[in-house]
Structure formats: structure tokens, C-alpha cells
Coordinates of C-alpha atoms in Angstrom, one line a residue:
Chain A
M23 CA -62.2 96.3 1.7
R24 CA -64.4 99.3 2.2
I25 CA -68.1 98.6 2.5
R26 CA -70.8 101.2 2.3
T27 CA -74.4 100.3 2.7
A28 CA -75.4 104.0 2.1
A29 CA -79.1 104.7 1.8
W30 CA -79.2 105.5 -1.9
G31 CA -82.5 104.0 -2.8
A32 CA -83.3 103.0 0.8
A33 CA -86.0 105.7 1.0
A34 CA -87.6 104.5 -2.2
A35 CA -90.7 103.2 -0.4
G36 CA -92.5 106.5 -0.6
A37 CA -93.7 106.9 -4.1
V38 CA -92.5 110.4 -5.2
A39 CA -90.0 111.1 -2.5
G40 CA -88.7 107.7 -2.8
T41 CA -88.3 107.9 -6.5
A42 CA -86.5 111.2 -6.2
A43 CA -84.2 109.8 -3.7
V44 CA -83.4 106.9 -5.9
L45 CA -82.7 109.1 -8.9
C46 CA -80.6 111.5 -6.8
N47 CA -78.6 108.7 -5.4
R48 CA -78.1 106.9 -8.7
G49 CA -76.8 110.2 -10.1
D50 CA -74.3 110.4 -7.3
H51 CA -73.4 106.8 -7.9
R52 CA -72.7 107.5 -11.6
A53 CA -70.7 110.6 -10.9
R54 CA -68.5 108.7 -8.5
G55 CA -68.2 105.6 -10.6
T56 CA -67.6 106.8 -14.1
G57 CA -67.2 110.5 -14.3
D58 CA -64.5 111.1 -11.8
G59 CA -61.4 111.4 -14.0
G60 CA -58.3 111.7 -11.9
A61 CA -59.8 109.8 -8.9
E62 CA -57.7 107.2 -7.2
H63 CA -59.9 104.2 -8.1
G64 CA -61.4 102.2 -11.0
R65 CA -65.0 102.4 -12.2
W66 CA -67.9 100.9 -10.5
H67 CA -69.1 97.4 -11.6
V68 CA -72.8 97.1 -10.7
I69 CA -75.1 94.1 -10.7
T70 CA -78.6 93.5 -9.4
V71 CA -79.3 90.5 -7.3
G72 CA -82.9 89.4 -6.7
M73 CA -83.0 89.4 -2.9
P74 CA -83.7 92.2 -0.4
R75 CA -80.6 93.8 1.2
S76 CA -81.7 92.7 4.6
E77 CA -81.5 89.0 3.6
L78 CA -78.5 89.4 1.3
L79 CA -76.2 91.1 3.8
P80 CA -77.6 90.3 7.2
G81 CA -75.9 92.5 9.7
G82 CA -73.9 94.1 6.9
V83 CA -71.6 91.0 6.7
L84 CA -70.5 90.1 3.2
P85 CA -71.3 86.5 2.1
P86 CA -69.0 84.5 -0.1
P87 CA -67.7 84.9 -2.7
L88 CA -67.9 88.7 -2.2
D89 CA -65.9 88.4 1.0
R90 CA -63.0 87.0 -1.0
L91 CA -62.5 90.2 -3.0
G92 CA -60.1 91.3 -0.2
D93 CA -59.1 94.8 0.8
G94 CA -58.4 96.3 -2.6
V95 CA -62.1 97.1 -3.4
E96 CA -64.9 99.3 -2.2
I97 CA -68.4 97.9 -2.1
R98 CA -71.7 99.7 -2.0
T99 CA -75.2 98.4 -1.9
A100 CA -78.7 99.9 -2.5
D101 CA -82.3 98.7 -2.8
A102 CA -83.1 98.2 -6.5
P103 CA -86.3 100.0 -7.6
G104 CA -89.5 98.2 -8.0
G105 CA -88.7 95.5 -5.5
R106 CA -86.1 94.0 -7.8
G107 CA -83.7 93.2 -5.0
T108 CA -80.3 94.7 -4.2
E109 CA -77.9 96.7 -6.4
I110 CA -74.3 95.8 -5.6
A111 CA -71.5 98.0 -6.8
V112 CA -67.9 97.2 -6.5
R113 CA -64.8 99.1 -7.7
G114 CA -61.1 98.6 -7.2
L115 CA -59.4 101.1 -5.0
A116 CA -56.2 101.3 -7.2
L117 CA -56.2 103.4 -10.3
P118 CA -56.0 101.2 -13.3
G119 CA -52.5 101.5 -14.8
A120 CA -49.8 99.6 -16.5
G121 CA -49.8 96.9 -13.9
Q122 CA -53.5 96.3 -14.3
S123 CA -53.1 96.2 -18.1
L124 CA -50.6 93.4 -17.8
R125 CA -52.8 91.6 -15.3
R126 CA -55.7 91.9 -17.6
I127 CA -53.7 90.1 -20.3
L128 CA -52.9 87.5 -17.8
G129 CA -56.6 87.3 -16.7
T130 CA -55.9 88.4 -13.1
S131 CA -56.8 92.2 -13.1
T132 CA -58.9 93.6 -10.3
D133 CA -61.7 94.5 -12.8
Q134 CA -61.7 90.9 -14.0
R135 CA -61.9 89.5 -10.5
I136 CA -64.7 91.8 -9.6
R137 CA -66.8 90.9 -12.7
R138 CA -66.3 87.2 -12.1
T139 CA -67.1 87.5 -8.4
L140 CA -70.2 89.6 -9.0
R141 CA -71.6 87.1 -11.6
Q142 CA -70.9 84.1 -9.4
F143 CA -72.5 85.9 -6.4
K144 CA -75.7 86.6 -8.4
Q145 CA -75.9 83.0 -9.6
L146 CA -75.2 81.5 -6.2
T147 CA -77.7 83.8 -4.5
E148 CA -80.5 83.3 -7.1
T149 CA -80.1 79.7 -8.2
G150 CA -77.9 78.1 -5.5
E151 CA -75.1 77.1 -7.9
V152 CA -72.6 78.4 -10.5
L153 CA -73.0 76.5 -13.8
H154 CA -70.0 74.3 -14.5
M155 CA -68.9 73.6 -18.0
A156 CA -65.6 71.8 -17.8
G157 CA -66.1 68.1 -18.5
Q158 CA -68.8 68.4 -21.2
P159 CA -68.5 66.0 -24.1
E160 CA -67.0 67.5 -27.3
G161 CA -65.4 66.2 -30.5
H162 CA -62.0 66.8 -31.9
H163 CA -60.7 70.4 -31.8
K164 CA -58.8 72.2 -34.5
P165 CA -56.3 75.0 -34.2
G166 CA -58.8 77.5 -35.4
G167 CA -60.8 76.9 -32.2
L168 CA -58.1 78.2 -29.9
L169 CA -59.5 81.7 -30.0
V170 CA -62.8 80.5 -28.8
A171 CA -61.1 78.5 -26.0
V172 CA -59.3 81.7 -24.9
G173 CA -62.6 83.6 -25.2
D174 CA -64.4 81.1 -23.0
R175 CA -61.7 81.3 -20.3
R176 CA -62.2 85.0 -20.1
A177 CA -66.0 85.1 -20.7
T178 CA -66.9 85.4 -17.0
K179 CA -64.2 88.1 -16.4
E180 CA -64.8 90.4 -19.3
G181 CA -67.8 92.2 -20.9
L182 CA -69.5 95.4 -20.0
L183 CA -70.3 94.7 -16.4
Chain B
M3 CA -71.3 57.9 -27.4
K4 CA -72.0 59.1 -30.9
A5 CA -72.6 62.8 -31.5
L6 CA -73.0 65.1 -34.4
C7 CA -70.3 67.7 -34.3
W8 CA -69.6 71.0 -36.1
T9 CA -66.1 70.6 -37.6
G10 CA -65.8 73.8 -39.6
V11 CA -67.8 76.2 -41.7
G12 CA -70.2 74.1 -43.7
E13 CA -68.8 70.8 -42.2
L14 CA -70.4 68.3 -39.9
A15 CA -69.2 64.9 -38.8
V16 CA -70.5 62.1 -36.5
E17 CA -67.8 61.6 -33.8
T18 CA -67.3 59.4 -30.8
V19 CA -67.2 61.6 -27.7
P20 CA -67.4 60.9 -24.0
D21 CA -70.8 60.5 -22.4
P22 CA -72.0 63.6 -20.5
A23 CA -71.9 63.7 -16.7
L24 CA -73.8 65.6 -14.1
L25 CA -71.8 68.8 -13.6
N26 CA -74.2 70.6 -11.3
D27 CA -76.7 69.4 -8.7
Q28 CA -79.6 70.8 -10.8
D29 CA -78.6 68.9 -13.9
A30 CA -80.3 65.9 -15.5
I31 CA -78.9 63.5 -18.1
V32 CA -81.3 62.7 -20.9
R33 CA -81.1 59.7 -23.2
V34 CA -82.1 61.3 -26.5
T35 CA -84.7 59.5 -28.5
A36 CA -85.4 62.1 -31.1
S37 CA -83.6 65.3 -32.0
S38 CA -84.7 67.6 -34.8
V39 CA -82.7 69.9 -37.1
C40 CA -83.8 73.5 -37.0
G41 CA -83.4 76.3 -39.5
S42 CA -81.4 78.3 -37.0
D43 CA -78.7 75.5 -37.0
L44 CA -77.9 76.4 -40.5
H45 CA -76.7 79.8 -39.3
L46 CA -74.3 78.0 -37.0
I47 CA -73.2 75.6 -39.6
N48 CA -72.6 78.2 -42.2
G49 CA -70.5 80.4 -40.0
Y50 CA -72.9 83.3 -39.3
V51 CA -73.1 82.8 -35.6
P52 CA -69.8 83.7 -33.8
A53 CA -67.9 81.5 -31.3
M54 CA -68.3 78.1 -32.8
R55 CA -65.4 75.7 -32.1
A56 CA -64.6 72.5 -34.0
G57 CA -65.9 69.6 -31.9
D58 CA -69.0 71.4 -30.7
I59 CA -72.1 69.1 -30.6
I60 CA -75.0 70.9 -32.2
G61 CA -78.8 70.3 -31.8
H62 CA -81.3 71.9 -29.4
E63 CA -84.8 70.5 -30.2
F64 CA -85.2 67.1 -28.6
V65 CA -87.2 64.6 -26.5
G66 CA -85.9 61.7 -24.5
E67 CA -85.8 59.8 -21.2
I68 CA -84.2 61.0 -18.0
V69 CA -81.5 58.5 -16.9
E70 CA -79.8 60.5 -14.1
V71 CA -80.6 63.5 -12.0
G72 CA -78.5 65.7 -9.7
A73 CA -79.1 65.9 -6.0
A74 CA -81.1 69.1 -6.2
V75 CA -83.5 68.0 -9.0
R76 CA -87.0 67.8 -7.5
R77 CA -89.5 67.5 -10.3
H78 CA -88.0 64.7 -12.3
R79 CA -86.5 61.2 -11.8
P80 CA -84.9 58.6 -13.9
G81 CA -87.4 57.0 -16.3
D82 CA -89.4 60.2 -16.9
R83 CA -90.1 60.9 -20.6
V84 CA -89.4 64.6 -21.2
V85 CA -89.2 67.2 -23.8
V86 CA -86.6 69.9 -23.1
C87 CA -86.8 73.5 -24.0
S88 CA -83.9 74.7 -26.2
I89 CA -83.5 77.8 -24.0
V90 CA -81.8 77.3 -20.7
G91 CA -83.6 79.2 -17.9
C92 CA -82.7 79.3 -14.2
G93 CA -86.3 80.0 -13.2
R94 CA -85.4 82.3 -10.4
C95 CA -83.9 85.5 -11.8
W96 CA -86.0 88.6 -12.4
Q97 CA -86.5 87.8 -16.1
C98 CA -87.4 84.1 -15.6
R99 CA -89.9 85.1 -12.9
G100 CA -91.4 87.5 -15.4
D101 CA -91.7 84.6 -17.8
N102 CA -89.1 86.0 -20.2
W103 CA -87.0 82.9 -20.2
S104 CA -84.7 83.6 -23.2
L105 CA -83.5 86.7 -21.2
C106 CA -82.4 84.6 -18.2
E107 CA -79.7 86.3 -16.3
N108 CA -78.0 83.2 -14.9
S109 CA -77.9 80.6 -17.6
N110 CA -75.2 81.8 -19.9
P111 CA -71.8 80.7 -18.5
N112 CA -70.0 82.9 -21.2
P113 CA -71.8 86.2 -20.6
A114 CA -69.0 88.4 -22.1
Y115 CA -69.7 87.5 -25.7
T116 CA -73.3 88.7 -25.9
E117 CA -72.8 91.4 -23.3
T118 CA -70.2 92.9 -25.5
L119 CA -72.1 92.3 -28.8
Y120 CA -75.6 93.2 -27.6
G121 CA -75.2 95.2 -24.5
H122 CA -76.4 92.5 -22.1
P123 CA -75.9 88.8 -21.9
T124 CA -78.6 86.5 -23.2
A125 CA -79.8 83.2 -21.9
G126 CA -77.9 80.0 -22.7
I127 CA -79.2 77.9 -25.5
L128 CA -78.3 74.2 -25.8
G129 CA -76.0 73.3 -28.7
Y130 CA -75.9 76.9 -30.0
S131 CA -72.4 78.3 -29.9
H132 CA -70.1 79.4 -27.1
A133 CA -71.7 82.9 -27.3
M134 CA -74.9 81.2 -26.1
G135 CA -73.2 79.4 -23.3
G136 CA -71.2 76.6 -25.0
F137 CA -73.6 73.9 -23.9
A138 CA -73.2 70.5 -25.7
G139 CA -76.2 69.9 -27.9
S140 CA -78.8 67.2 -28.4
H141 CA -77.7 65.5 -31.6
A142 CA -76.1 62.8 -29.4
E143 CA -77.1 59.7 -27.6
Y144 CA -77.1 61.6 -24.3
V145 CA -77.3 65.2 -23.3
R146 CA -76.8 67.2 -20.1
V147 CA -79.8 69.4 -19.2
P148 CA -78.9 72.3 -16.7
F149 CA -81.7 73.6 -14.4
A150 CA -83.7 70.5 -15.3
D151 CA -86.6 71.3 -13.0
H152 CA -87.2 74.4 -15.2
G153 CA -86.4 73.2 -18.7
A154 CA -87.7 69.7 -18.9
F155 CA -91.4 68.8 -19.2
P156 CA -93.2 65.5 -19.0
V157 CA -94.6 64.3 -22.3
P158 CA -98.2 63.0 -22.6
N159 CA -98.3 59.3 -23.4
R160 CA -100.4 59.8 -26.5
L161 CA -97.7 61.8 -28.2
S162 CA -95.0 59.9 -30.1
D163 CA -91.3 61.0 -30.0
E164 CA -91.6 62.4 -33.5
E165 CA -94.5 64.5 -32.5
A166 CA -93.3 65.6 -29.1
V167 CA -89.9 66.7 -30.2
F168 CA -91.3 69.9 -31.7
A169 CA -92.6 71.1 -28.4
S170 CA -89.0 71.8 -27.6
D171 CA -88.7 74.8 -30.1
A172 CA -90.8 74.9 -33.3
V173 CA -94.2 74.8 -31.6
P174 CA -93.5 77.3 -28.7
T175 CA -91.5 79.6 -31.1
G176 CA -94.4 79.6 -33.6
W177 CA -96.9 80.2 -30.8
M178 CA -94.8 83.0 -29.4
G179 CA -94.8 84.7 -32.9
A180 CA -98.6 84.9 -32.9
D181 CA -98.8 85.6 -29.2
Q182 CA -96.3 88.5 -29.1
G183 CA -97.9 89.8 -32.4
G184 CA -101.1 90.2 -30.4
V185 CA -103.1 88.1 -32.9
K186 CA -106.8 88.3 -32.0
E187 CA -110.3 87.4 -33.3
G188 CA -110.8 88.5 -36.9
D189 CA -107.2 89.3 -37.6
V190 CA -105.5 88.7 -40.9
V191 CA -102.0 87.3 -40.5
A192 CA -99.2 86.8 -42.9
V193 CA -96.3 84.4 -42.1
W194 CA -93.0 84.6 -44.0
G195 CA -91.4 81.1 -44.1
A196 CA -93.2 77.7 -44.4
G197 CA -90.6 75.8 -42.3
G198 CA -91.5 74.2 -39.1
V199 CA -91.7 77.4 -37.1
G200 CA -93.7 79.2 -39.8
Q201 CA -96.2 76.3 -40.0
M202 CA -96.6 76.4 -36.2
A203 CA -97.0 80.2 -36.3
A204 CA -99.8 79.8 -38.9
R205 CA -101.6 77.2 -36.8
A206 CA -101.2 79.3 -33.6
S207 CA -102.6 82.3 -35.4
Y208 CA -105.8 80.4 -36.2
L209 CA -106.0 79.1 -32.6
L210 CA -105.7 82.6 -31.3
G211 CA -108.6 83.8 -33.5
A212 CA -107.2 84.9 -36.8
E213 CA -109.8 84.8 -39.6
R214 CA -107.4 84.5 -42.5
V215 CA -103.7 83.4 -42.6
A216 CA -101.4 83.5 -45.5
V217 CA -98.0 81.7 -45.6
I218 CA -95.2 82.9 -48.0
D219 CA -92.4 80.7 -49.3
Q220 CA -91.1 79.3 -52.5
V221 CA -90.9 75.6 -51.8
P222 CA -94.0 73.9 -53.2
E223 CA -94.0 71.0 -50.8
R224 CA -93.9 73.3 -47.8
L225 CA -96.6 75.5 -49.1
K226 CA -98.8 72.4 -49.7
L227 CA -98.3 71.4 -46.1
A228 CA -99.2 74.9 -44.9
A229 CA -102.4 74.7 -46.8
S230 CA -103.3 71.1 -45.9
H231 CA -102.3 71.0 -42.3
C232 CA -102.7 74.6 -41.2
G233 CA -105.5 75.7 -43.5
A234 CA -103.5 78.7 -44.7
A235 CA -103.6 80.5 -48.0
T236 CA -100.2 80.3 -49.7
I237 CA -98.1 82.7 -51.7
D238 CA -95.1 81.5 -53.8
Y239 CA -92.8 84.5 -53.8
S240 CA -90.8 83.1 -56.7
Q241 CA -94.0 83.3 -58.8
T242 CA -96.0 86.1 -57.3
D243 CA -95.7 89.7 -56.3
V244 CA -96.1 89.2 -52.6
D245 CA -97.0 92.8 -51.8
A246 CA -99.8 92.8 -54.4
A247 CA -101.0 89.4 -53.3
L248 CA -101.3 90.5 -49.7
R249 CA -103.1 93.7 -50.7
E250 CA -105.6 91.5 -52.5
F251 CA -105.8 89.1 -49.5
T252 CA -106.5 91.8 -47.0
G253 CA -108.8 94.1 -48.9
G254 CA -106.0 96.6 -49.5
R255 CA -105.4 97.1 -45.7
G256 CA -102.3 94.9 -45.3
P257 CA -102.0 92.1 -42.7
D258 CA -102.8 93.1 -39.1
V259 CA -99.9 90.9 -38.0
C260 CA -96.8 90.0 -40.0
I261 CA -94.8 87.1 -38.6
E262 CA -91.2 86.7 -39.9
A263 CA -90.1 83.1 -39.5
V264 CA -87.1 83.2 -41.8
G265 CA -84.1 85.0 -40.2
M266 CA -80.7 86.0 -41.3
E267 CA -80.3 83.8 -44.4
A268 CA -83.5 84.9 -46.2
H269 CA -83.9 84.1 -49.8
G270 CA -85.7 86.2 -52.3
T271 CA -85.8 87.5 -55.9
G272 CA -84.6 90.5 -57.7
P273 CA -81.8 92.9 -57.3
Q274 CA -82.3 93.5 -53.6
Y275 CA -81.7 89.8 -52.9
A276 CA -78.6 89.8 -55.2
Y277 CA -77.3 92.8 -53.3
D278 CA -77.8 91.1 -49.9
R279 CA -76.4 87.9 -51.0
A280 CA -73.2 89.5 -52.4
K281 CA -72.6 91.6 -49.3
Q282 CA -73.1 88.6 -47.0
A283 CA -70.9 86.4 -49.0
L284 CA -68.1 89.0 -48.8
R285 CA -68.8 89.2 -45.0
M286 CA -69.6 92.9 -45.5
Q287 CA -72.9 92.4 -43.7
T288 CA -74.0 89.8 -41.2
D289 CA -77.6 89.2 -42.0
R290 CA -79.8 89.0 -45.1
S291 CA -83.2 90.5 -44.3
V292 CA -85.3 90.4 -47.5
A293 CA -88.3 88.8 -45.7
L294 CA -88.2 91.2 -42.9
R295 CA -88.1 94.2 -45.2
E296 CA -91.0 92.8 -47.1
A297 CA -93.0 92.2 -43.9
I298 CA -92.6 95.8 -42.7
H299 CA -93.6 97.1 -46.1
A300 CA -96.7 94.9 -46.3
C301 CA -97.9 95.3 -42.8
R302 CA -101.0 97.5 -42.3
K303 CA -100.8 100.9 -40.7
G304 CA -100.6 100.4 -37.0
G305 CA -100.0 96.7 -37.3
T306 CA -97.4 94.5 -35.7
V307 CA -94.4 92.8 -37.1
S308 CA -93.4 89.8 -35.0
I309 CA -89.9 88.6 -35.7
L310 CA -89.1 84.9 -34.9
G311 CA -86.3 84.3 -37.4
V312 CA -82.8 84.5 -35.8
F313 CA -80.7 87.6 -36.6
G314 CA -77.2 87.9 -35.2
G315 CA -75.7 91.2 -36.1
V316 CA -76.4 94.4 -37.9
L317 CA -79.0 94.8 -40.6
D318 CA -78.4 96.7 -43.8
K319 CA -81.1 98.8 -45.5
F320 CA -83.6 98.3 -42.6
P321 CA -86.8 100.2 -43.6
L322 CA -87.2 102.2 -40.4
G323 CA -89.0 105.0 -42.3
A324 CA -91.8 102.6 -43.2
A325 CA -92.0 101.2 -39.7
M326 CA -92.0 104.7 -38.1
N327 CA -94.4 106.4 -40.5
K328 CA -96.9 103.6 -40.5
G329 CA -96.8 103.4 -36.7
L330 CA -95.8 99.8 -36.6
T331 CA -95.1 97.8 -33.5
L332 CA -92.1 95.5 -33.7
R333 CA -91.9 92.5 -31.4
M334 CA -89.1 90.0 -31.4
G335 CA -87.1 87.6 -29.4
Q336 CA -85.8 84.1 -28.9
Q337 CA -88.6 81.9 -27.6
H338 CA -89.7 82.0 -24.0
G339 CA -90.5 78.3 -24.3
Q340 CA -91.0 77.5 -20.6
R341 CA -93.9 80.0 -20.7
Y342 CA -95.8 78.0 -23.3
I343 CA -94.6 74.3 -23.4
P344 CA -97.0 72.8 -20.8
M345 CA -100.0 74.5 -22.4
L346 CA -98.8 73.5 -25.9
L347 CA -98.2 69.8 -24.9
E348 CA -101.9 69.7 -23.8
R349 CA -103.0 71.2 -27.0
M350 CA -100.8 68.8 -29.0
A351 CA -102.2 65.8 -27.0
A352 CA -105.7 67.1 -27.8
N353 CA -105.0 67.2 -31.5
E354 CA -105.4 71.0 -31.6
I355 CA -101.8 71.3 -32.9
E356 CA -100.6 68.6 -35.3
T357 CA -96.8 68.2 -35.5
G358 CA -96.0 64.7 -36.7
Y359 CA -96.1 65.8 -40.4
L360 CA -93.1 68.2 -39.8
A361 CA -90.8 65.1 -39.3
T362 CA -90.6 64.3 -43.0
H363 CA -87.2 62.6 -42.7
P364 CA -86.6 60.5 -39.5
M365 CA -83.1 58.9 -39.7
P366 CA -80.4 57.5 -37.5
L367 CA -78.0 60.0 -36.0
T368 CA -75.2 58.5 -38.0
E369 CA -76.8 60.1 -41.1
G370 CA -76.7 63.5 -39.5
P371 CA -74.6 65.3 -42.2
R372 CA -76.9 63.9 -44.9
G373 CA -79.9 65.0 -43.0
Y374 CA -78.7 68.6 -42.7
Q375 CA -77.7 68.6 -46.4
M376 CA -81.2 67.5 -47.4
F377 CA -82.7 70.1 -45.0
E378 CA -80.6 73.0 -46.3
E379 CA -81.2 72.1 -49.9
K380 CA -84.8 71.2 -49.3
T381 CA -84.5 68.1 -51.4
D382 CA -87.0 65.3 -51.4
G383 CA -89.6 67.6 -49.7
C384 CA -87.5 67.7 -46.5
L385 CA -89.2 69.9 -44.0
R386 CA -87.4 68.5 -40.9
A387 CA -84.8 65.8 -40.6
V388 CA -85.2 64.2 -37.2
F389 CA -82.4 62.1 -35.8
L390 CA -83.1 59.0 -33.8
P391 CA -79.9 58.3 -31.8
Q392 CA -81.0 55.1 -30.2
R393 CA -81.7 53.4 -33.5

């Protein structure tokens, strides 16, 4: 796992200069994350967590469940504008390929792990828990509901994040 | 326990299901004493909201007694009588802290559905499809309430269950329609839809200072209630040219604020309605928007159209030209109920907002399918069927 706590956004305290720095660094982030065709890694998945970086990553140490993402990912953090907390960006270090496509079908791709982990981290940090749904009461199922059941199983791993 | 389940498009059944359990430390279990139908349930039942699964318990507007709380619940304890907001809000994300509870960032356990459909995930809603979280609903003897400290509110003793139940959704949604529409002293307001939400929007408009309020519908009993309980002028769109009537009502200016409380299954008259109906029946469009088009057309220049009716997909023939060239402001959203409910319960207890008359058809939960049929077909003057699971 590669961790960067680079200062994109860190200088944002000063109004104009800070804003310029944030914009500049966000541009850099976008270029690296989504516009770098041929690079050796996947795209950035970014989420904002409502806690200052100093509290979220004391000493630069990753808290759970981020620490469980392992060595195959790169993580960057930045101060979110307007005091909205910390932006956390994660991308897989391997280029998505046939293996990842198969893993995606199986629900075990790197991108899926990253999305689920980021969402869980945000929930845990902000609310103290991840909502559990298994064990809710429900009536009789029909075969037509199978697609929804499959969708639910993937609903924390997919999406636009 | 008994629960009312969606079993397929247009089908409901009362089934025996397991009792709910605490699944998170911030959960509460509520013994439901009254649970109301809502117009937006019809969109679920009729297959216009994606990601419903046979066996899903519906219902999201309810009152009851807390019987069990998780270890992290601080504001409630067993025995408390509470009304619960239909929207699930965590109370601590950036949106909840900004009082935009239906935009909560942490309460939808199935974020991929709405993130893909709308660009971002929306809040969870109790009993309102897997796209909105897949939470079991309140048409049951018991229901699990996640983030109970933020979603459940104590009910004043002077309010009966059949009055308090509407503080869950109809009252705050109606209030939000007037509030986000910016209704102020001297305004003229038009409300499309004389259902529970439309009635509450009309009442809220007066309380926020409107001088004249008109309610538009075609059901005589509902229009009578809007006149007698809300003091509104009424327009029967099946008998009257609504645009002409509103010009007359507003001195030719058009309403300052137009509140749309109808949603994706709007009824109307004429070829436009027939066109919408045919396209939706063929699943060639997701939403019928006759009332919204009419509201945009009628609204005064520089006015505000406030949309409360639930829309799910993409609108056909949306009059953006009228909205743009008249400089309209469009406001919309699922209710931010937690923002309003404590204030509204006080107003209800002080008789500023009357709600008991909305519950035209209280009945046992076992009659759930019949209640929804009456509600949808508007038979016997049914404004709201309210299920009483403990009777």
C-alpha cells in the first residue's frame, strides 16, 4: 500500500492563495486519476469524510477498515474545501484487465473492494457504525426478486464512486 | 408478526413474517400503533419505482411505542411514544448537519442504485424499495428504526395516534413545500393535489403568511376538505380550465408559488394526458407530469415552483422554455422531515395544524390490501387509510 498525504488542499486556509492551491491540486488529482490512459493503475475512487485530516489519520496511520486494503492500492488524502473534512482517494495499483473483469463478476475486484471499504470507512467515522440489513423481516420471495437480491449484494461495491 | 407485503406489481398481501430485531446499536424497535398509506406508495405498488422485491414490507408514515433500544441510543427508552420520520438520517454527515436530511450520506445501505441512476446516492427511506435502502416498512406490528436518536420524536400527549401519524411525512412534506417555495406574507399560492400532502401544503402556506391559497384536484370530497379544513379556494380540473381560473384568482399575475403535490402518476384531461398515459403504460416513459407542466405554465413571472410529488426517472415534454423565459425558481426534494417535525408537533398540539380529518379510513392491518384499493380508487371519500396493527 502506498500512502500519500500530499498537501493538495492543505494550503487552503488563505483565501485566494488557498483556493488556487486547492484548484491546482484538484486538477493534478484528476489528471492522475482519470486522464492517464496507459498508466499502470486504475482510476481514483474519492470520498469525503467529515473529520479533519489530523484527527482522521493521526500520525499518518491508516485506521480500519482502510488498513485492510493491503498493498495493492495507493491512498491520497487532502483537506476538503470549506472545512468539510478530508478527501480520501484510493486507486488500485494494477491496471484493470481480464482478471479484474472476472473478479468483478465474482464481486471481488479491487475497485469493488475499494468502494465498499471507502463507504464503510465514512459510515464508521461519521456515525460509529455500518448499517446492517441482514436479518430484517420479509415475506415470501418470488423468483423475479432474484435480480434485486443480486443487486443488493453488490450495492455497496458498485456505483459511480 | 403480521405485515403488509408487496408481492408483485399491483399486488399486496398480509403475511406472517419474523419480528424485527436490533441490528445496530443505534436502532430502536417500535411497536406500531398507526401506519398510514401515502400516495407515493402507489408508485411502488404499481411498479414505477425500481428495485422492489416480493416480500418487501411497505409503509413509511407511522407512530408507535418504543419497546427496545440499542446500546448506543441515548434520547429514547422503552415506553416512549414516538412518531418516526420516513426519511432515515444519520444526523452527523455534512448534509444532515446542514439540515438536508433526505440527502443523508450514510443512511442508504444500497448506494449503488441511486448513485448510478441519479449521480449520487440518496438517503434511505423506510419501506420504500431497495433503491432507497431496502428497509422493512411500518405496515407491520413492529418496525426497526435505524439511527433512532435522529429519526424518532416524542409525541405530545394531547395528540391521538390518528393525528400524530401524519407528523411522520404528510405534515413535514407539505410544510417543506411551502417553506422551500419561499411563501411569505401576501403571497398567492396554488397547490396541485388535494391529498394529505396537498392539504398540509395549503395549511402551511396560510401559516407562513399566504393571503390566498387555491387547491386543484378533481375529487369532490377532497376539495371539500381543502375548503373546510384549510380555508382554501378550490378548482376542479375536470370541470374548469385551471389556467384561466388561476388568472382570475390572481388578478392575471399567476400564483407567486405553485406547489406540486401529485408526482409521477398525475391525472388530467385532454390529449396531453392521454399521450402521457399511453407512453407510461407502454413503459416508454417513467413519469406522467401533467400537473407539473400546468404548474410551470401557470406560475407568475419570477415565481417559484415547489415540487413535492415523487418523480423517479426522466420527464417527457418538460416545459423548460416556460421556466427559463419566465425566470422561475424550481425547488424540490424528498422531505427533510427531521428539520421540521419537532416544530410541527408543537403546532399540531396547539391546534394550528389539524390532521385527524386526513384519517378517513382507520382499519386493522389485516385489511391492508382493501385499504390501498380504496385509497387508489378514491372510493367512499378515502383520503387516507390508516392501519392499526394492534387492533
